[in-house]
mmCIF file of C-alpha atoms and ligand atoms in Angstrom:
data_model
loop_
_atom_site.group_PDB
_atom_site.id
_atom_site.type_symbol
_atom_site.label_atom_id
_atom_site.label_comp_id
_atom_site.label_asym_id
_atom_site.label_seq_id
_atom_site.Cartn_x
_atom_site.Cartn_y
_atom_site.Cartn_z
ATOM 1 C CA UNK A 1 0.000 0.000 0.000
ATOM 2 C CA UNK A 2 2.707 2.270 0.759
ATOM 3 C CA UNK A 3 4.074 2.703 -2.711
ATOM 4 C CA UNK A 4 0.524 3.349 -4.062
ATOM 5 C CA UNK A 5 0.033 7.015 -5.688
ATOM 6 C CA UNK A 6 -1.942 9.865 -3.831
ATOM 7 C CA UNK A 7 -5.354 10.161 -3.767
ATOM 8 C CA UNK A 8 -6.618 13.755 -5.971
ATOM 9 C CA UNK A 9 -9.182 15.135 -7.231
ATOM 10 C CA UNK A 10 -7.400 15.194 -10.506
ATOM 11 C CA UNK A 11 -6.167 11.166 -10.150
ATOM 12 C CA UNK A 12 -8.746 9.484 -8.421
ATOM 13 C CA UNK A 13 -12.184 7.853 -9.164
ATOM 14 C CA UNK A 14 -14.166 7.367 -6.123
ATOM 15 C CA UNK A 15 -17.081 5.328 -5.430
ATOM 16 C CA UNK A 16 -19.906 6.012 -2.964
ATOM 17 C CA UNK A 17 -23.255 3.192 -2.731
ATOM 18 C CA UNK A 18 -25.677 4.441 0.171
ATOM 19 C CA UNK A 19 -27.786 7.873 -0.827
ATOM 20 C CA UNK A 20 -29.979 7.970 1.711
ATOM 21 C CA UNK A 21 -30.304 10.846 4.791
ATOM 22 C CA UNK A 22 -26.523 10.612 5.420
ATOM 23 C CA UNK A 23 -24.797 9.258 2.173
ATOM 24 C CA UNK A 24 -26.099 11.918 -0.377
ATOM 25 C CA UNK A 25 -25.150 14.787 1.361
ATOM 26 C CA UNK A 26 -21.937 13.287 2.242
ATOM 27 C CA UNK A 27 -21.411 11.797 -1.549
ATOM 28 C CA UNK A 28 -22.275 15.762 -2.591
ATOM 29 C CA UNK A 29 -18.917 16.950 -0.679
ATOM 30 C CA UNK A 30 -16.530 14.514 -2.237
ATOM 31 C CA UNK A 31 -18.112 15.792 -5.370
ATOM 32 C CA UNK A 32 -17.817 19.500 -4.880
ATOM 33 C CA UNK A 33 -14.369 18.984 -3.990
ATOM 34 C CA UNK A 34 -13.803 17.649 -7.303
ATOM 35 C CA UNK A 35 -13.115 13.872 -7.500
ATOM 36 C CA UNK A 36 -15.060 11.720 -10.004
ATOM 37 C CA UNK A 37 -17.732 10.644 -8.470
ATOM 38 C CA UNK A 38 -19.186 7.069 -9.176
ATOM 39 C CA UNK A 39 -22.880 6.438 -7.608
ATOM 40 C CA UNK A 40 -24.830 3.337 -6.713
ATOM 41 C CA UNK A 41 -27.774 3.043 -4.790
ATOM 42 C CA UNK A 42 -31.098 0.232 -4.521
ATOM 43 C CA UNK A 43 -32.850 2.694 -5.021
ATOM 44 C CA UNK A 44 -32.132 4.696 -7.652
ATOM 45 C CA UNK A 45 -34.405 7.490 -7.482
ATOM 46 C CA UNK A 46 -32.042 8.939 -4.555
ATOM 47 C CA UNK A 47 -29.221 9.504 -6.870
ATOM 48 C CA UNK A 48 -31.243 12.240 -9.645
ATOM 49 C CA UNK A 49 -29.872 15.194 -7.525
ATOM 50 C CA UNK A 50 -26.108 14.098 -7.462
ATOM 51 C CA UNK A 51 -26.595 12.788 -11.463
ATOM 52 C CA UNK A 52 -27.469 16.105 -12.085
ATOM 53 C CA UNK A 53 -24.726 17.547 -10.214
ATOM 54 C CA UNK A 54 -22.084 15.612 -12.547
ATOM 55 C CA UNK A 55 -21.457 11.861 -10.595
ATOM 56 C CA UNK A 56 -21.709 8.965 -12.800
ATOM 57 C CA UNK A 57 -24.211 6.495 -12.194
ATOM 58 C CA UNK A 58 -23.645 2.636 -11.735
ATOM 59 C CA UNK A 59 -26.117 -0.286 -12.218
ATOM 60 C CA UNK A 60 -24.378 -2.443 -10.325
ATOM 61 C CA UNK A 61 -21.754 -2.521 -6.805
ATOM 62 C CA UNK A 62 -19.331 -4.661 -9.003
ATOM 63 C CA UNK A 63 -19.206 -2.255 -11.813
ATOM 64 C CA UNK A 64 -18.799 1.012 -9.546
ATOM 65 C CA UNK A 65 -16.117 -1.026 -7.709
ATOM 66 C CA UNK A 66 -14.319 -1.866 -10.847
ATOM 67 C CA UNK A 67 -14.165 1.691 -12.168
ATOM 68 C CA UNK A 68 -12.741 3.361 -8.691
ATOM 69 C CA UNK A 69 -9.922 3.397 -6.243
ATOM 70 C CA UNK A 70 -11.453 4.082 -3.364
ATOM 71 C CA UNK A 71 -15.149 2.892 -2.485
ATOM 72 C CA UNK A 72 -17.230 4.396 0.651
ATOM 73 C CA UNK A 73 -20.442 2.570 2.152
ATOM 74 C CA UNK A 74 -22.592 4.064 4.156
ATOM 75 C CA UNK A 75 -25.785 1.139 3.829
ATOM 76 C CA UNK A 76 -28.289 0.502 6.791
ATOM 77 C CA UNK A 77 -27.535 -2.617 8.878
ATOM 78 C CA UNK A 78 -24.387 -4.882 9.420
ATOM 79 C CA UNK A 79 -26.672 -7.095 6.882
ATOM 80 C CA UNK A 80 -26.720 -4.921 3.887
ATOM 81 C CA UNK A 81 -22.520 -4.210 5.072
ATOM 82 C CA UNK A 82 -22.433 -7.910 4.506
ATOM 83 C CA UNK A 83 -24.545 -7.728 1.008
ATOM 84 C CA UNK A 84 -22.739 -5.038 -0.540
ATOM 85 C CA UNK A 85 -19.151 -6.168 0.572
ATOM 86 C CA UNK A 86 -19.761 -10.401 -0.008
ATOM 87 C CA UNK A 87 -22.815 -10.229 -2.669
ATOM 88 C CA UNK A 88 -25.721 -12.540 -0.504
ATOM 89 C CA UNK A 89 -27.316 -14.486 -2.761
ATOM 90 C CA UNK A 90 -26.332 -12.273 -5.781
ATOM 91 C CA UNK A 91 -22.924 -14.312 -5.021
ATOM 92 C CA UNK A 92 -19.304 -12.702 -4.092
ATOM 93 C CA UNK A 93 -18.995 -11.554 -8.142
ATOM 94 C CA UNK A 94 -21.663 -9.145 -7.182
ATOM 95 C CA UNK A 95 -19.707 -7.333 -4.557
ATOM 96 C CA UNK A 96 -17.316 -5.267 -3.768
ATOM 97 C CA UNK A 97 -14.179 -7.747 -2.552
ATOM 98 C CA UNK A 98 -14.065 -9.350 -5.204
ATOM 99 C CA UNK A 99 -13.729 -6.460 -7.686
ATOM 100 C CA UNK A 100 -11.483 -4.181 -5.738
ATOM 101 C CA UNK A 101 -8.624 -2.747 -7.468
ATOM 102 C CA UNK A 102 -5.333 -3.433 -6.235
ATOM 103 C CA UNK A 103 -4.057 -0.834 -4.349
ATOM 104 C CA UNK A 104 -8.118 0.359 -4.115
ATOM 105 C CA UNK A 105 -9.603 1.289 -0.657
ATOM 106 C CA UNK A 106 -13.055 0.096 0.461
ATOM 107 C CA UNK A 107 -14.400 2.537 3.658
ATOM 108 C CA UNK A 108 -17.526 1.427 5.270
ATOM 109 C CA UNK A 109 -19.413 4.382 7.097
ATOM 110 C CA UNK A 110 -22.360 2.385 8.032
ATOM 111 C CA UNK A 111 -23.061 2.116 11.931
ATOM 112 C CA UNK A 112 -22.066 -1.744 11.791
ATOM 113 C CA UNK A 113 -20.656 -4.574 14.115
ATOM 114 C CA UNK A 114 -16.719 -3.962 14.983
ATOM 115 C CA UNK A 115 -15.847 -7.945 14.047
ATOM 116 C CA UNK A 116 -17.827 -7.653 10.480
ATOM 117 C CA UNK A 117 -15.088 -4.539 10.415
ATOM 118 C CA UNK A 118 -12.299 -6.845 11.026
ATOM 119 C CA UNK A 119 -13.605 -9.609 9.006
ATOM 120 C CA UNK A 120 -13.764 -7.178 5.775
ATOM 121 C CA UNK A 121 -10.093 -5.977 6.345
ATOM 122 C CA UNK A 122 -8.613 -9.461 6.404
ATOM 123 C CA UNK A 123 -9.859 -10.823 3.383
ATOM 124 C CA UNK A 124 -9.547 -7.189 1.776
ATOM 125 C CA UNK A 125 -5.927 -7.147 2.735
ATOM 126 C CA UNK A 126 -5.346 -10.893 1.250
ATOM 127 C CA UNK A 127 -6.473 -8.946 -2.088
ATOM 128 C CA UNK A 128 -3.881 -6.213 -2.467
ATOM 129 C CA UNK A 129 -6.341 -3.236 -1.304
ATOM 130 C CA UNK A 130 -7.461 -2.134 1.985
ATOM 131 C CA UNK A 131 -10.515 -1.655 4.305
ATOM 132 C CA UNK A 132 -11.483 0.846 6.644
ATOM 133 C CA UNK A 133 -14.005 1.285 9.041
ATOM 134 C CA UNK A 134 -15.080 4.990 9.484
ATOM 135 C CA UNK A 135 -18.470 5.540 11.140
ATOM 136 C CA UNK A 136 -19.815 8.757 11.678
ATOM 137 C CA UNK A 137 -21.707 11.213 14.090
ATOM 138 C CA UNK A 138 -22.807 14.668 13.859
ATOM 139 C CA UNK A 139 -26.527 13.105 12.297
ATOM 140 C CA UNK A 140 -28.488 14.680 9.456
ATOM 141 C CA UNK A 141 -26.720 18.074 9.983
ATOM 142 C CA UNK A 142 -23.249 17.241 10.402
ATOM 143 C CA UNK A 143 -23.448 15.244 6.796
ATOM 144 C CA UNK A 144 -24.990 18.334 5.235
ATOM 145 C CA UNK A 145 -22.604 20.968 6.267
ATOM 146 C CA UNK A 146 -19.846 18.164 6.160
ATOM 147 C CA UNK A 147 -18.634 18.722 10.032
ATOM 148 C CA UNK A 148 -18.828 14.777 10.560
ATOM 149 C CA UNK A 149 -16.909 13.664 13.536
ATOM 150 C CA UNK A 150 -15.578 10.389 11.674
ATOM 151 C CA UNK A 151 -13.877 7.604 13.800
ATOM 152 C CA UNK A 152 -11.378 5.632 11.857
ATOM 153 C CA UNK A 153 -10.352 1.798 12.390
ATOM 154 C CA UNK A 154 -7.594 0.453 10.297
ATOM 155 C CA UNK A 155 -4.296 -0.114 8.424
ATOM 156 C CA UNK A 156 -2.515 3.608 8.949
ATOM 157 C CA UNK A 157 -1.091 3.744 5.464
ATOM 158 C CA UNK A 158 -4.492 3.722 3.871
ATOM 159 C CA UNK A 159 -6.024 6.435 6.308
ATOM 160 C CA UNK A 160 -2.629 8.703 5.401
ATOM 161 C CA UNK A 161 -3.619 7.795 1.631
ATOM 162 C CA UNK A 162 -7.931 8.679 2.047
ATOM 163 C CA UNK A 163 -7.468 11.626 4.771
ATOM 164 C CA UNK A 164 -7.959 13.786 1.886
ATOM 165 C CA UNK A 165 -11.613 12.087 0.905
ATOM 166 C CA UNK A 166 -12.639 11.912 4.657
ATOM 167 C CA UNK A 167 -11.787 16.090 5.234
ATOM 168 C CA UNK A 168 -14.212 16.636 2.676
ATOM 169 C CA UNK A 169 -17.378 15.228 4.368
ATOM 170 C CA UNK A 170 -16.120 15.584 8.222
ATOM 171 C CA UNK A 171 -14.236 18.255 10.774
ATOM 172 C CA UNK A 172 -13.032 15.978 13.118
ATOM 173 C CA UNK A 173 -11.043 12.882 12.286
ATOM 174 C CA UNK A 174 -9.084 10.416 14.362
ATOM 175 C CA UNK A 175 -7.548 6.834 13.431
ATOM 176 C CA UNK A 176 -8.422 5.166 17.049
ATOM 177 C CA UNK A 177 -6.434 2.017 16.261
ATOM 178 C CA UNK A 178 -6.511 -2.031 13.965
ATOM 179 C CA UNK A 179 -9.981 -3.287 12.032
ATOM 180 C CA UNK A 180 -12.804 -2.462 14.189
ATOM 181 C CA UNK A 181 -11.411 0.207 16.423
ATOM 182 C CA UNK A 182 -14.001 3.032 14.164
ATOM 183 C CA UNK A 183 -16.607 0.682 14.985
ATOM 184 C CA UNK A 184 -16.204 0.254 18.862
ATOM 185 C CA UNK A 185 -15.451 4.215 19.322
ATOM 186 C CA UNK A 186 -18.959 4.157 17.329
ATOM 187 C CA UNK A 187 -20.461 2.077 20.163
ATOM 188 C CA UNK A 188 -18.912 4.664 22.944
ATOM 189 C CA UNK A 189 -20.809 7.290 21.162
ATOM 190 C CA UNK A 190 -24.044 5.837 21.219
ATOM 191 C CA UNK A 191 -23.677 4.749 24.315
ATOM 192 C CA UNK A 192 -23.500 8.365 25.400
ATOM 193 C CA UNK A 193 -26.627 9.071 23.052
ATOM 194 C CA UNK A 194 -28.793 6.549 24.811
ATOM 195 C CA UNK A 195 -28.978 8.388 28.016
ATOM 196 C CA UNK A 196 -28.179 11.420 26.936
ATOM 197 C CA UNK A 197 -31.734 11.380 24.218
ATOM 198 C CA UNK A 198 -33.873 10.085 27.076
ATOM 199 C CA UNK A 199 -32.910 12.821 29.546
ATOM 200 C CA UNK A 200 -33.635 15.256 27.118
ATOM 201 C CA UNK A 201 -37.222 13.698 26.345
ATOM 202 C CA UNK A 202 -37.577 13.662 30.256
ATOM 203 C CA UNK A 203 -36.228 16.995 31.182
ATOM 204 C CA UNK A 204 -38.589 18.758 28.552
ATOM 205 C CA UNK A 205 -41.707 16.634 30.249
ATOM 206 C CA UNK A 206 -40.514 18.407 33.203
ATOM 207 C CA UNK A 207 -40.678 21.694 31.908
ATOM 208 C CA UNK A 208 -43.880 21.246 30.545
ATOM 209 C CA UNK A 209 -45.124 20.051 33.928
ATOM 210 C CA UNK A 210 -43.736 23.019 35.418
ATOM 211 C CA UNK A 211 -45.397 25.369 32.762
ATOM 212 C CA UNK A 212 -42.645 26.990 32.097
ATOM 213 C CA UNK A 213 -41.694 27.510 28.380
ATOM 214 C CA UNK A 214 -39.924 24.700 26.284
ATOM 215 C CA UNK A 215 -37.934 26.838 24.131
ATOM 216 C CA UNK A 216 -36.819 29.444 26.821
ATOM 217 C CA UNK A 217 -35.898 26.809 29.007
ATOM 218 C CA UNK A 218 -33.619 25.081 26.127
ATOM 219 C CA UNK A 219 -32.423 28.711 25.182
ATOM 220 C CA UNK A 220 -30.679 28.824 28.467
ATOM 221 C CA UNK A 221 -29.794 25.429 29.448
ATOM 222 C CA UNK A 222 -28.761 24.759 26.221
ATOM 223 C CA UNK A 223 -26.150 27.568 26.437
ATOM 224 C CA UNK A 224 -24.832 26.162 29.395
ATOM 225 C CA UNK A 225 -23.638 23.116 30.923
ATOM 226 C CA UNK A 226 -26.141 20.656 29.790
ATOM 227 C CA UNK A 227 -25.812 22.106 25.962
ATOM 228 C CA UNK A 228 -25.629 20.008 22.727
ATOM 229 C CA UNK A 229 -26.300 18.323 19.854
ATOM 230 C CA UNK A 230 -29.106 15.943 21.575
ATOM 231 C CA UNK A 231 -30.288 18.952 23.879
ATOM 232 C CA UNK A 232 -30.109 22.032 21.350
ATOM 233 C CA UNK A 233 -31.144 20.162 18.006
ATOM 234 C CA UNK A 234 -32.946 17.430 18.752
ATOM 235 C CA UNK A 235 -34.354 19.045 21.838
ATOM 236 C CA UNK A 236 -35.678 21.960 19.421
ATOM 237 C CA UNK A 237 -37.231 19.267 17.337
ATOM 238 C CA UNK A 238 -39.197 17.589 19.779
ATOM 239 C CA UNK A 239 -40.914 21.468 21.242
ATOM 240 C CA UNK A 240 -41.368 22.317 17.782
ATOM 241 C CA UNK A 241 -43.139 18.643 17.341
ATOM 242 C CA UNK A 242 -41.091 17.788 14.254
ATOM 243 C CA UNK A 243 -40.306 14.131 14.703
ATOM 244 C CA UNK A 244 -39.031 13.421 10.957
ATOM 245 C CA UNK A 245 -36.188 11.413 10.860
ATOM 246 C CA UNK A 246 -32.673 12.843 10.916
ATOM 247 C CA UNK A 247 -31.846 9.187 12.653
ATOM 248 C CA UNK A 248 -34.157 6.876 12.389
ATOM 249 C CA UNK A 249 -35.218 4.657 15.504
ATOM 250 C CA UNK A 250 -34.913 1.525 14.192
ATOM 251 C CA UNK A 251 -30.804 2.400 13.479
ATOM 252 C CA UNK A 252 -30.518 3.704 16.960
ATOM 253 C CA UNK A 253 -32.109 0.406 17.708
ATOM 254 C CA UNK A 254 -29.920 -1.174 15.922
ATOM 255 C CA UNK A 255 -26.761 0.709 16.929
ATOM 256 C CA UNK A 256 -27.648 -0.302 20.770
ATOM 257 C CA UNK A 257 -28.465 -4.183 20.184
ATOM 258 C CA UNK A 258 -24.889 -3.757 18.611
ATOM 259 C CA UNK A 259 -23.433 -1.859 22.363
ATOM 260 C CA UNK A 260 -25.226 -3.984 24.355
ATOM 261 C CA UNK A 261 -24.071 -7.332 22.802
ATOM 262 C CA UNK A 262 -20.876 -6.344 22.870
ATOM 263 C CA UNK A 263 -20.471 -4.692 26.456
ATOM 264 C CA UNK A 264 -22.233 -7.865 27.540
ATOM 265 C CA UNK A 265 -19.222 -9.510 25.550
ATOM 266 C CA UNK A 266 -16.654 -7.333 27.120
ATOM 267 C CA UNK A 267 -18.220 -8.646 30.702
ATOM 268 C CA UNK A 268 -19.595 -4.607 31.609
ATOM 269 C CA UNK A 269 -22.647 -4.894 33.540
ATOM 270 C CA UNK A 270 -24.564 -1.321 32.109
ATOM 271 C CA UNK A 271 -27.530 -0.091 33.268
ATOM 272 C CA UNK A 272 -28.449 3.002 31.221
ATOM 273 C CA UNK A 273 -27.960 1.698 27.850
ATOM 274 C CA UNK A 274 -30.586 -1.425 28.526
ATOM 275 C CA UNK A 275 -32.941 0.833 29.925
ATOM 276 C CA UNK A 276 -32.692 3.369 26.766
ATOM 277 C CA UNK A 277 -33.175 0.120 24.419
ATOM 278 C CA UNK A 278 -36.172 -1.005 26.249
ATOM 279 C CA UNK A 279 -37.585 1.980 26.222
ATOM 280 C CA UNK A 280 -37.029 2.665 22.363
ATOM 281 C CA UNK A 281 -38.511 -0.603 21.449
ATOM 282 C CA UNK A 282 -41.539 0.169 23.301
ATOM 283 C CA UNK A 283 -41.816 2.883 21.410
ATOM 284 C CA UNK A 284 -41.230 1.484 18.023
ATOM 285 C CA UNK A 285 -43.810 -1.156 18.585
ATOM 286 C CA UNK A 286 -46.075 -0.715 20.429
ATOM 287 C CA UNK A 287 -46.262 3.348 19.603
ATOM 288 C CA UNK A 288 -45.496 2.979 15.731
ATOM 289 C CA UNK A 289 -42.118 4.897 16.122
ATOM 290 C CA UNK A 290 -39.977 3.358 13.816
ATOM 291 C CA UNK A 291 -39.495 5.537 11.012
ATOM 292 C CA UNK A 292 -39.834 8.523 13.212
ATOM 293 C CA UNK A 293 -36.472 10.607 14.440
ATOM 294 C CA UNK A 294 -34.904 9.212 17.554
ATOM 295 C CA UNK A 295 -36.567 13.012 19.119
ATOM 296 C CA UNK A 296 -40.042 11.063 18.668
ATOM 297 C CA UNK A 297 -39.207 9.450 22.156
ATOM 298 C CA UNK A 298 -40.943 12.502 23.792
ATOM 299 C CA UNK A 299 -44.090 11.898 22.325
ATOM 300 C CA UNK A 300 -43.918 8.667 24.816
ATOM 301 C CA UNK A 301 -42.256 10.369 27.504
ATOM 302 C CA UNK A 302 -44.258 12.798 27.464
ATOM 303 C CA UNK A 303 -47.699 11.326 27.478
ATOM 304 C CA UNK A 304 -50.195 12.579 30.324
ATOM 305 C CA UNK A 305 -48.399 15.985 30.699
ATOM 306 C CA UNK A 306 -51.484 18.095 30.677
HETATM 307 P P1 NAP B 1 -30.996 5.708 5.160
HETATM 308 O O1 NAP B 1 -31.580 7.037 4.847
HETATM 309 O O2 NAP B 1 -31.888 4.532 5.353
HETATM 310 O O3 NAP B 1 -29.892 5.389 4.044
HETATM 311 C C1 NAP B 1 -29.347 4.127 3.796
HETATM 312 C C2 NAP B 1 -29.170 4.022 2.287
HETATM 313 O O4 NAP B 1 -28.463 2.833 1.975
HETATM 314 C C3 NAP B 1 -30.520 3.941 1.565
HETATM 315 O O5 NAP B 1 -30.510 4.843 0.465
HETATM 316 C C4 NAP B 1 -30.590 2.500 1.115
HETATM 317 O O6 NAP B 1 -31.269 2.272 -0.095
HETATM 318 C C5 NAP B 1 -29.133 2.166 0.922
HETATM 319 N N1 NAP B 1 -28.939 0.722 1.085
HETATM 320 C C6 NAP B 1 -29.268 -0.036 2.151
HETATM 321 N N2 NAP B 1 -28.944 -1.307 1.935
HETATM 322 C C7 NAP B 1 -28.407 -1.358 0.703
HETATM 323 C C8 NAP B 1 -27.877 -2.403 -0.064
HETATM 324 N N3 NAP B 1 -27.857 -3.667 0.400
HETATM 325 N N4 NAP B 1 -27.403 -2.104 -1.290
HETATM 326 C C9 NAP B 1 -27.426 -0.835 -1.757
HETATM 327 N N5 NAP B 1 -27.906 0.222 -1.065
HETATM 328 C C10 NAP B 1 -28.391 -0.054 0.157
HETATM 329 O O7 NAP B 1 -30.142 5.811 6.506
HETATM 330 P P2 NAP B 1 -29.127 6.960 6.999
HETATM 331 O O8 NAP B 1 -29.807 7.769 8.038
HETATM 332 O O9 NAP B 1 -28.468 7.635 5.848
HETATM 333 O O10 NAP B 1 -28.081 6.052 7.796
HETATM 334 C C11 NAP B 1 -27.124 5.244 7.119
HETATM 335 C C12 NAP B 1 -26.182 4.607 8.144
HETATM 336 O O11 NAP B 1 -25.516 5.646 8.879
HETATM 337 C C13 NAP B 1 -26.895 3.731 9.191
HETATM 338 O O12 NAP B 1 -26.064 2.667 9.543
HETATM 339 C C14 NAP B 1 -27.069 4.682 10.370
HETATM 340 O O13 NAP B 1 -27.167 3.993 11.589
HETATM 341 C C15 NAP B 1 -25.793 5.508 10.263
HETATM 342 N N6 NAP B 1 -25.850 6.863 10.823
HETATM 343 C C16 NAP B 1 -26.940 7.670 10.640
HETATM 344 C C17 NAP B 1 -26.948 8.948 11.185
HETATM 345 C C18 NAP B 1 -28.129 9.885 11.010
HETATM 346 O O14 NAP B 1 -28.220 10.864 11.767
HETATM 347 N N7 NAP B 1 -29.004 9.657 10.049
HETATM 348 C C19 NAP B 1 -25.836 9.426 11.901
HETATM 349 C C20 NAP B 1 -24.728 8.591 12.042
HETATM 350 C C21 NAP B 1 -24.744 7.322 11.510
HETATM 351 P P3 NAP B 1 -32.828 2.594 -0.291
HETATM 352 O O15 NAP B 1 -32.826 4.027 -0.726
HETATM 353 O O16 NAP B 1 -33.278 1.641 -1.330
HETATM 354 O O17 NAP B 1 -33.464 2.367 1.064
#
């Protein structure tokens, strides 16, 4: 990998399957910045506004994957990870291992398991190329004004080689260590989110108890102490009653199962975390939350406040 050329705008092809909240936005960065920008997506409806724009479109993962040298992800589930990277039952000629350049670089920005991660980079690395996992945060708002926090696990020579691709859709970026290093600093973070969202949902309850008013109340808290992204944005979201996803429920489900399984593998005994999940799948089933933003929690927690 070492002796392979630089990554440029003028030099490099790169390949970006996922167009949905996060991945167009973050595919419309690498694409203002000028690379060549290769597009796949099931559906392709979501890719009009970056066709438009000048990226190429793709009918097929194995033929973007063929035509660039480096290839971002960002999919829904650790099962479509495993579909786009290993084909399914479209077969491993569908998919992206087994067309990757030598020399290429595959980077998977889904929210996915940490030993799928490692897994990838092996059998990438017996190929010639490279694999990185490189979650995000920063949600719906971070992709669109490309201030990403992006958490990078993998071999170092190929995050020196794509640093250039990742500062166009993020601010803050940090190689945390081997295969699956992104993925478990991904974990951390939602860990943090769990409790963090349902305070937020609770605290606002409170203030609505109290009759004070919502958005003074997160005008001043959220300038001090108890300030950010959860409290200022999504707390805005759920006094303004706008529940539309920005991250949908069922990933934040998703994203937990993944914590929980493995701090239970790691031998931690949380409580927080567990009581978040539960609490989010009562909402997505048995309050039709699903598709809703994970701010849609207050519409539980807040229930009964006259
Ligand atoms: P999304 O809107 O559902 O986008 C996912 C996109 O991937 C969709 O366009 C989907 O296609 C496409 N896709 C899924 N499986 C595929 C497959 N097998 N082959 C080809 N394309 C496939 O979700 P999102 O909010 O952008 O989130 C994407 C990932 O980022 C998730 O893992 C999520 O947990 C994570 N994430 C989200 C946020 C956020 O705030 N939204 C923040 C950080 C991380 P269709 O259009 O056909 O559905």
């Amino acid at each position: 990998m070492t002796d392979a050329p630089p990554i440029t705008p003028a030099t490099t092809p790169v390949g970006f399957i996922g167009l949905g909240i996060m991945g167009a936005s973050m595919a419309g960065h690498i694409l203002a910045a000028g690379y060549p920008l290769h597009v796949y997506n099931r559906s392709p409806d979501k890719a009009r506004a970056l066709l438009d724009a000048g990226a190429t479109w793709h009918d097929s993962v194995a033929s973007l994957t063929r035509a660039c040298d480096v290839v971002i992800t960002i999919v829904g589930y650790p099962a479509d990870v495993e579909q786009v990277y290993f084909g399914g039952a479209a077969g491993p000629e569908a998919a992206i291992v087994a067309n990757l350049k030598p020399g290429a670089v595959a980077i998977d920005m889904t929210t996915s398991s940490p030993s799928l991660a490692e897994r990838i980079a092996t059998v990438v690395a017996e190929r010639g190329a490279a694999a990185l996992d490189a979650p995000v945060s920063g949600g719906d708002v971070g992709a669109r004004e490309a201030t990403l926090a992006i958490m990078v696990g993998g071999d170092q020579d190929a995050y020196d080689r794509v640093l250039p691709v990742l500062r166009t859709m993020g601010k803050t970026i940090v190689r945390l260590g081997p295969a699956g290093a992104g993925q478990h600093t991904k974990m951390v973070n939602q860990t943090v989110i769990a409790g963090t969202i349902m305070g937020v949902a609770e605290a606002l309850a409170y203030a609505k108890a109290a009759g004070l008013d919502q958005a003074q109340v997160l005008q001043v808290i959220g300038g001090g102490a108890a300030g950010g992204f959860q409290l200022n944005v999504l707390g805005t979201r759920m006094v303004q009653g706008d529940f539309a996803p920005g991250f949908y429920v069922h990933h934040f489900l998703k994203d937990m199962g993944i914590a929980a399984a493995e701090a239970e593998g790691m031998g931690l005994d949380l409580q927080v975390l567990p009581l978040a999940r539960r609490q989010y799948h009562r909402f997505a089933e048995e309050e039709g939350g699903r598709e809703d933003g994970t701010q849609g929690i207050y519409k539980m927690v807040v229930k009964g406040v006259g």
